[in-house]
GROMACS .gro file of C-alpha atoms in nm:
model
  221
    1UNK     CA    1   0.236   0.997   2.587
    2UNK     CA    2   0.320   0.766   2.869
    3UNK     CA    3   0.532   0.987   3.143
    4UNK     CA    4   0.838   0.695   3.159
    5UNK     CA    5   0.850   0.829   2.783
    6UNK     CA    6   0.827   1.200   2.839
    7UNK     CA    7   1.110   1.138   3.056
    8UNK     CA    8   1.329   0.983   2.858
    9UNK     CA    9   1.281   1.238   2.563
   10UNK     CA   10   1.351   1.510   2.814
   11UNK     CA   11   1.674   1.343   2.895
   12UNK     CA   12   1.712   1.363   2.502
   13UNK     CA   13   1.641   1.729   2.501
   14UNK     CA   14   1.887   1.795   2.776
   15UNK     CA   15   2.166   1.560   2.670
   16UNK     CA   16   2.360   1.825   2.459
   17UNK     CA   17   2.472   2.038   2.752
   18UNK     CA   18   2.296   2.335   2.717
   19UNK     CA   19   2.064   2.540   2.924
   20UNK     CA   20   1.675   2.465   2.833
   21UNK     CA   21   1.386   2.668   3.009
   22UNK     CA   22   1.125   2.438   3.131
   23UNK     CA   23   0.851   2.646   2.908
   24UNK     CA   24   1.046   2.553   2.620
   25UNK     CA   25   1.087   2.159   2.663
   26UNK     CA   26   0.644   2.184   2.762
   27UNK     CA   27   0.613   2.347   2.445
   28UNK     CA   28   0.805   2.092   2.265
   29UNK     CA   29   0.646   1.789   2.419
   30UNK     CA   30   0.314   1.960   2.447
   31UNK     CA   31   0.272   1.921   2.802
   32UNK     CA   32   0.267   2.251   3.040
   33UNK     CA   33   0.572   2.395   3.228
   34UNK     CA   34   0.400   2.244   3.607
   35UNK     CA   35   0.400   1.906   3.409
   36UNK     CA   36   0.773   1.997   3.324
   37UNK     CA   37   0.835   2.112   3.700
   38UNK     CA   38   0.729   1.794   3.788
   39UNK     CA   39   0.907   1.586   3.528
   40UNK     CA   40   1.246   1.740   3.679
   41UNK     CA   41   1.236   1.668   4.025
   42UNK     CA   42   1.147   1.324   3.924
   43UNK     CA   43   1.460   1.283   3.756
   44UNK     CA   44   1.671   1.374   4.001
   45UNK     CA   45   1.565   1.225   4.247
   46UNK     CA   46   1.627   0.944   4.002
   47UNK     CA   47   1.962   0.998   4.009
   48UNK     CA   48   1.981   1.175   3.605
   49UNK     CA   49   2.269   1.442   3.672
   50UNK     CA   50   2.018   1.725   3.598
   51UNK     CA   51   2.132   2.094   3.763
   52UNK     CA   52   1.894   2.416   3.698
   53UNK     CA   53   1.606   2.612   3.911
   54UNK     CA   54   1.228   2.693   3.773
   55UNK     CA   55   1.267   3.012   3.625
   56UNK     CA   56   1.623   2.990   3.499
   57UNK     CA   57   1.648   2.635   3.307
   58UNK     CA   58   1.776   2.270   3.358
   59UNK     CA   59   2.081   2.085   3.197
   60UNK     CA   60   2.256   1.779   3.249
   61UNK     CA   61   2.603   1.816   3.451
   62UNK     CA   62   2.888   1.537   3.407
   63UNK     CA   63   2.861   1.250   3.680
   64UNK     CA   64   3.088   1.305   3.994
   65UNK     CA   65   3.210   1.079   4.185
   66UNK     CA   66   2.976   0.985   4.490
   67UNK     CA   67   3.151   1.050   4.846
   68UNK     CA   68   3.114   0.842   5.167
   69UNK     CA   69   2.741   0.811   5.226
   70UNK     CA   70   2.481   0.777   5.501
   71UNK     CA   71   2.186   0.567   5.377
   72UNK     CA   72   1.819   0.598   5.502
   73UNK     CA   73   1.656   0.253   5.570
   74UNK     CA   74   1.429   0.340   5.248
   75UNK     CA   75   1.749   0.474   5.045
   76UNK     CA   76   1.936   0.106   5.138
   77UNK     CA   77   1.620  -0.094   5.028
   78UNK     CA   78   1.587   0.121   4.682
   79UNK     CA   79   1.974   0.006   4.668
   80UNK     CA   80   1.894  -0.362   4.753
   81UNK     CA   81   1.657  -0.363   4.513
   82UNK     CA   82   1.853  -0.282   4.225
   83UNK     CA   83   2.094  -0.513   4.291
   84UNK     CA   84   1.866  -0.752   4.296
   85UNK     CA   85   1.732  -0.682   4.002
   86UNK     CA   86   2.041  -0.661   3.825
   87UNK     CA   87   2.172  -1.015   3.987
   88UNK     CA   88   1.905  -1.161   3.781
   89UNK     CA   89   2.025  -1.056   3.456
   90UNK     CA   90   2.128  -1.277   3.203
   91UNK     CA   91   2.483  -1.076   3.134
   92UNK     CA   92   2.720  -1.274   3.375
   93UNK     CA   93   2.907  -0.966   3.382
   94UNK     CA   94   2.650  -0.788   3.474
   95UNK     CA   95   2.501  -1.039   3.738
   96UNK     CA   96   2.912  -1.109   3.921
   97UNK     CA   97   2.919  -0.698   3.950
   98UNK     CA   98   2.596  -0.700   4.131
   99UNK     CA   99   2.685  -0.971   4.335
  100UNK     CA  100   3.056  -0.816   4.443
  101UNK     CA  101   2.827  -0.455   4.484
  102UNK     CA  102   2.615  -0.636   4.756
  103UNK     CA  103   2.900  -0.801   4.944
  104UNK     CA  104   3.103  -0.425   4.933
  105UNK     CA  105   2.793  -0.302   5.100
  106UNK     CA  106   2.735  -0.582   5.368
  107UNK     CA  107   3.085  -0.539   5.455
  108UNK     CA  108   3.021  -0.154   5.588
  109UNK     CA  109   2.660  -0.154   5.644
  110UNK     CA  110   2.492  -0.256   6.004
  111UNK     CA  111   2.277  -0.563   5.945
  112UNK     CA  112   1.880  -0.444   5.860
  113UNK     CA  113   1.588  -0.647   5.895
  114UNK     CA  114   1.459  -0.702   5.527
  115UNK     CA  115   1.185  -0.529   5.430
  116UNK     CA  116   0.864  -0.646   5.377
  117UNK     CA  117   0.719  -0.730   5.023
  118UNK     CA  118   0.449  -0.475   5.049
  119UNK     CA  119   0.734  -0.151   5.109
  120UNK     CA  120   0.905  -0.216   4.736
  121UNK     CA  121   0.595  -0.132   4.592
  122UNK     CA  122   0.755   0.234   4.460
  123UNK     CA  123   0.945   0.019   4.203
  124UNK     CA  124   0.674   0.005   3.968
  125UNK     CA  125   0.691   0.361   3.880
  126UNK     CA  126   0.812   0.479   3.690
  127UNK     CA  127   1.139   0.320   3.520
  128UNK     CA  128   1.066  -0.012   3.602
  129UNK     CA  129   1.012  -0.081   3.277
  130UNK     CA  130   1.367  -0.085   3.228
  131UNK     CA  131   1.465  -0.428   3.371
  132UNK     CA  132   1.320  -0.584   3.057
  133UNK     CA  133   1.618  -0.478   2.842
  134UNK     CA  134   1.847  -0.694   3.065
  135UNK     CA  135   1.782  -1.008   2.855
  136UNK     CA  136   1.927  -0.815   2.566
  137UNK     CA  137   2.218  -0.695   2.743
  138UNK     CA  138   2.513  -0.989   2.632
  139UNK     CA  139   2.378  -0.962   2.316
  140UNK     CA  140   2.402  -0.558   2.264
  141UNK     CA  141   2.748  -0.554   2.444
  142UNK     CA  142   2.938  -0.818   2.265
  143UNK     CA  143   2.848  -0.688   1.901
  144UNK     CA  144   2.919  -0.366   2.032
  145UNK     CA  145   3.269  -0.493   2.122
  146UNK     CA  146   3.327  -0.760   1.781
  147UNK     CA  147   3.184  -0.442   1.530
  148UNK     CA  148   2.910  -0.682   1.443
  149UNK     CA  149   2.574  -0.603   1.325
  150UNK     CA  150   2.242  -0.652   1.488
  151UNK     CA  151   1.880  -0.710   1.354
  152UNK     CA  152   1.658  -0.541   1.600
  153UNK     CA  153   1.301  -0.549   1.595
  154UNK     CA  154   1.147  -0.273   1.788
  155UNK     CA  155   0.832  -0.137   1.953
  156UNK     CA  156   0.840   0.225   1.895
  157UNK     CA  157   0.672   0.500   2.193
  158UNK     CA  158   0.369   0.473   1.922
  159UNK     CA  159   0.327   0.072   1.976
  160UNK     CA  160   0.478   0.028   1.644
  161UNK     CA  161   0.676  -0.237   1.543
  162UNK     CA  162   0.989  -0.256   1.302
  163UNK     CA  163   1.279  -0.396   1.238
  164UNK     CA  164   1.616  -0.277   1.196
  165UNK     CA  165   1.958  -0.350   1.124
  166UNK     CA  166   2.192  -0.177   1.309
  167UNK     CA  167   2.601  -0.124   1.356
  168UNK     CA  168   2.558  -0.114   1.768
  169UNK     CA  169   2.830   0.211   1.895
  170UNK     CA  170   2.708   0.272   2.232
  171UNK     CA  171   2.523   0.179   2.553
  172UNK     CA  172   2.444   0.484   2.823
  173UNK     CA  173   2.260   0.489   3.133
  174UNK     CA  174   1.989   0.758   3.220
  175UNK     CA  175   1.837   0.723   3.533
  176UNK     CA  176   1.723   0.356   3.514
  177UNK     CA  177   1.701   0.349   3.141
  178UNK     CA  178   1.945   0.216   2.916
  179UNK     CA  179   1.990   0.386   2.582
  180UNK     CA  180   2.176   0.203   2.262
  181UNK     CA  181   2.346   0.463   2.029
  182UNK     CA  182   2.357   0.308   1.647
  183UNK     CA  183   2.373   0.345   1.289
  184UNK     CA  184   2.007   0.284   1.133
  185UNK     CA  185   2.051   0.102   0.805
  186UNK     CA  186   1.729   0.146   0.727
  187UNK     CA  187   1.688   0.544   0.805
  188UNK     CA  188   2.079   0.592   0.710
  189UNK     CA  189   2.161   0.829   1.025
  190UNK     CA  190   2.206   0.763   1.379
  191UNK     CA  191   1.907   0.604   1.562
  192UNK     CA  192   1.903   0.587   1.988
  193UNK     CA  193   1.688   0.332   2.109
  194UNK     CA  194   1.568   0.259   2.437
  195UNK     CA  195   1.667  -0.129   2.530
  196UNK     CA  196   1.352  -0.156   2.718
  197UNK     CA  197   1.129  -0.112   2.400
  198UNK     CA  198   1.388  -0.384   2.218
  199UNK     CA  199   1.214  -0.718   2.134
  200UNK     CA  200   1.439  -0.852   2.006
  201UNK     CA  201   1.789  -0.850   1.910
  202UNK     CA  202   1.995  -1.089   1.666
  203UNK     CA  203   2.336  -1.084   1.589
  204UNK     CA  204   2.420  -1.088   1.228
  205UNK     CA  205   2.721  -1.301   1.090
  206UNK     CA  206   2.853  -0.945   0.896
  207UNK     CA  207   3.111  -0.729   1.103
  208UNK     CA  208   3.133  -0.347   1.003
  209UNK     CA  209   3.410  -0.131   1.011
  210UNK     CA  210   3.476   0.250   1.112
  211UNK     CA  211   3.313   0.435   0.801
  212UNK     CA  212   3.370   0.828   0.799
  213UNK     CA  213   3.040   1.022   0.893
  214UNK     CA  214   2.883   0.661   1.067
  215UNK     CA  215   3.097   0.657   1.414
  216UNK     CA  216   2.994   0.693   1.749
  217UNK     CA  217   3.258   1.026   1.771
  218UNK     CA  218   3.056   1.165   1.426
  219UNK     CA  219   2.703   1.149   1.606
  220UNK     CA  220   2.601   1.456   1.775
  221UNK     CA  221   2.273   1.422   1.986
   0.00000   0.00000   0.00000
């Protein structure tokens, strides 16, 4: 198992609110508790909301809001980065907020020299992966918004490939990855699927409606 996936099916494990011990979540995803250790630190330094010491157990807390901040040069490039990144997005939503985030933050920043290519090379690892979902993004959010269904085709953590129609509920953010909350026509249950891994994603001319038992408020992780 890739480690960009262990990650994001330990921010699966953790997403119910309860207390897990590391040992636990190893012996679940067959990887030891050091592995586990490791896996944590990594996403919070990430930015995941994850609270909990080795010994005791780790959760995921509700997101607070940020105070006033003091940025190392390093920290401001990570942030320059991503918006960036974002800016190039097809979702002109998407791409006007990351343009409005950079002027916000030239307005009370000093004025840094601009790193050179050579010191972004962290991005790669390990959610990186992640900016390939942005294509999808105007797609995913405006049949989210019209009910509408969507034919997905996928590329599962095993490299397989399917397709899927879906009624699209919800989109979440975990550390870098997005996550799309639907109903699976084709498993009948809730499916989560990481937007990275999507191929690609076609709206369909049917619109669904609120069905009892099929609802974003019915799914429990």
């Amino acid at each position: 198992m890739r480690r960009t996936d262990r990650l994001f099916d330990i921010i699966q494990i953790l997403r119910d609110g309860k207390l897990h011990r590391a040992q636990d979540i190893a012996e679940k995803l067959e990887v030891s508790t050091r592995t586990i250790y490791r896996d944590m630190d990594t996403l919070v330094a990430s930015g995941v909301p994850v609270e909990g010491e080795r010994g005791v157990g780790y959760m995921i807390t509700e997101a607070i809001s940020l105070p006033p901040l003091n940025l190392t040069v390093a920290e401001l490039e990570a942030l320059n980065l991503g918006m960036a990144i974002v800016a190039e997005a097809a979702d002109p939503d998407l791409k006007a907020a990351a343009l409005s985030l950079a002027d916000k933050v030239d307005a009370v920043l000093p004025t840094k020299t601009i790193a050179d290519a050579d010191q972004w090379k962290f991005a790669v690892y390990p959610f990186a992966d992640a900016a390939r979902g942005f294509a999808h993004m105007p797609t995913l959010r405006a049949a989210i918004r019209a009910k509408q269904k969507l034919r997905l085709t996928y590329t599962s953590k095993e490299a397989r490939v399917t397709t899927r129609t879906i009624r699209p509920l919800h989109m979440e953010y975990w550390g870098r990855i997005w996550t799309l909350t639907s109903w699976c026509e084709l498993r009948n249950d809730f499916r989560v699927f990481r937007v990275d891994l999507i191929q690609t994603a076609e709206a369909l001319p049917e619109l669904f409606v609120d069905e009892p038992g099929k609802t974003l408020a019915d799914y429990v992780p």
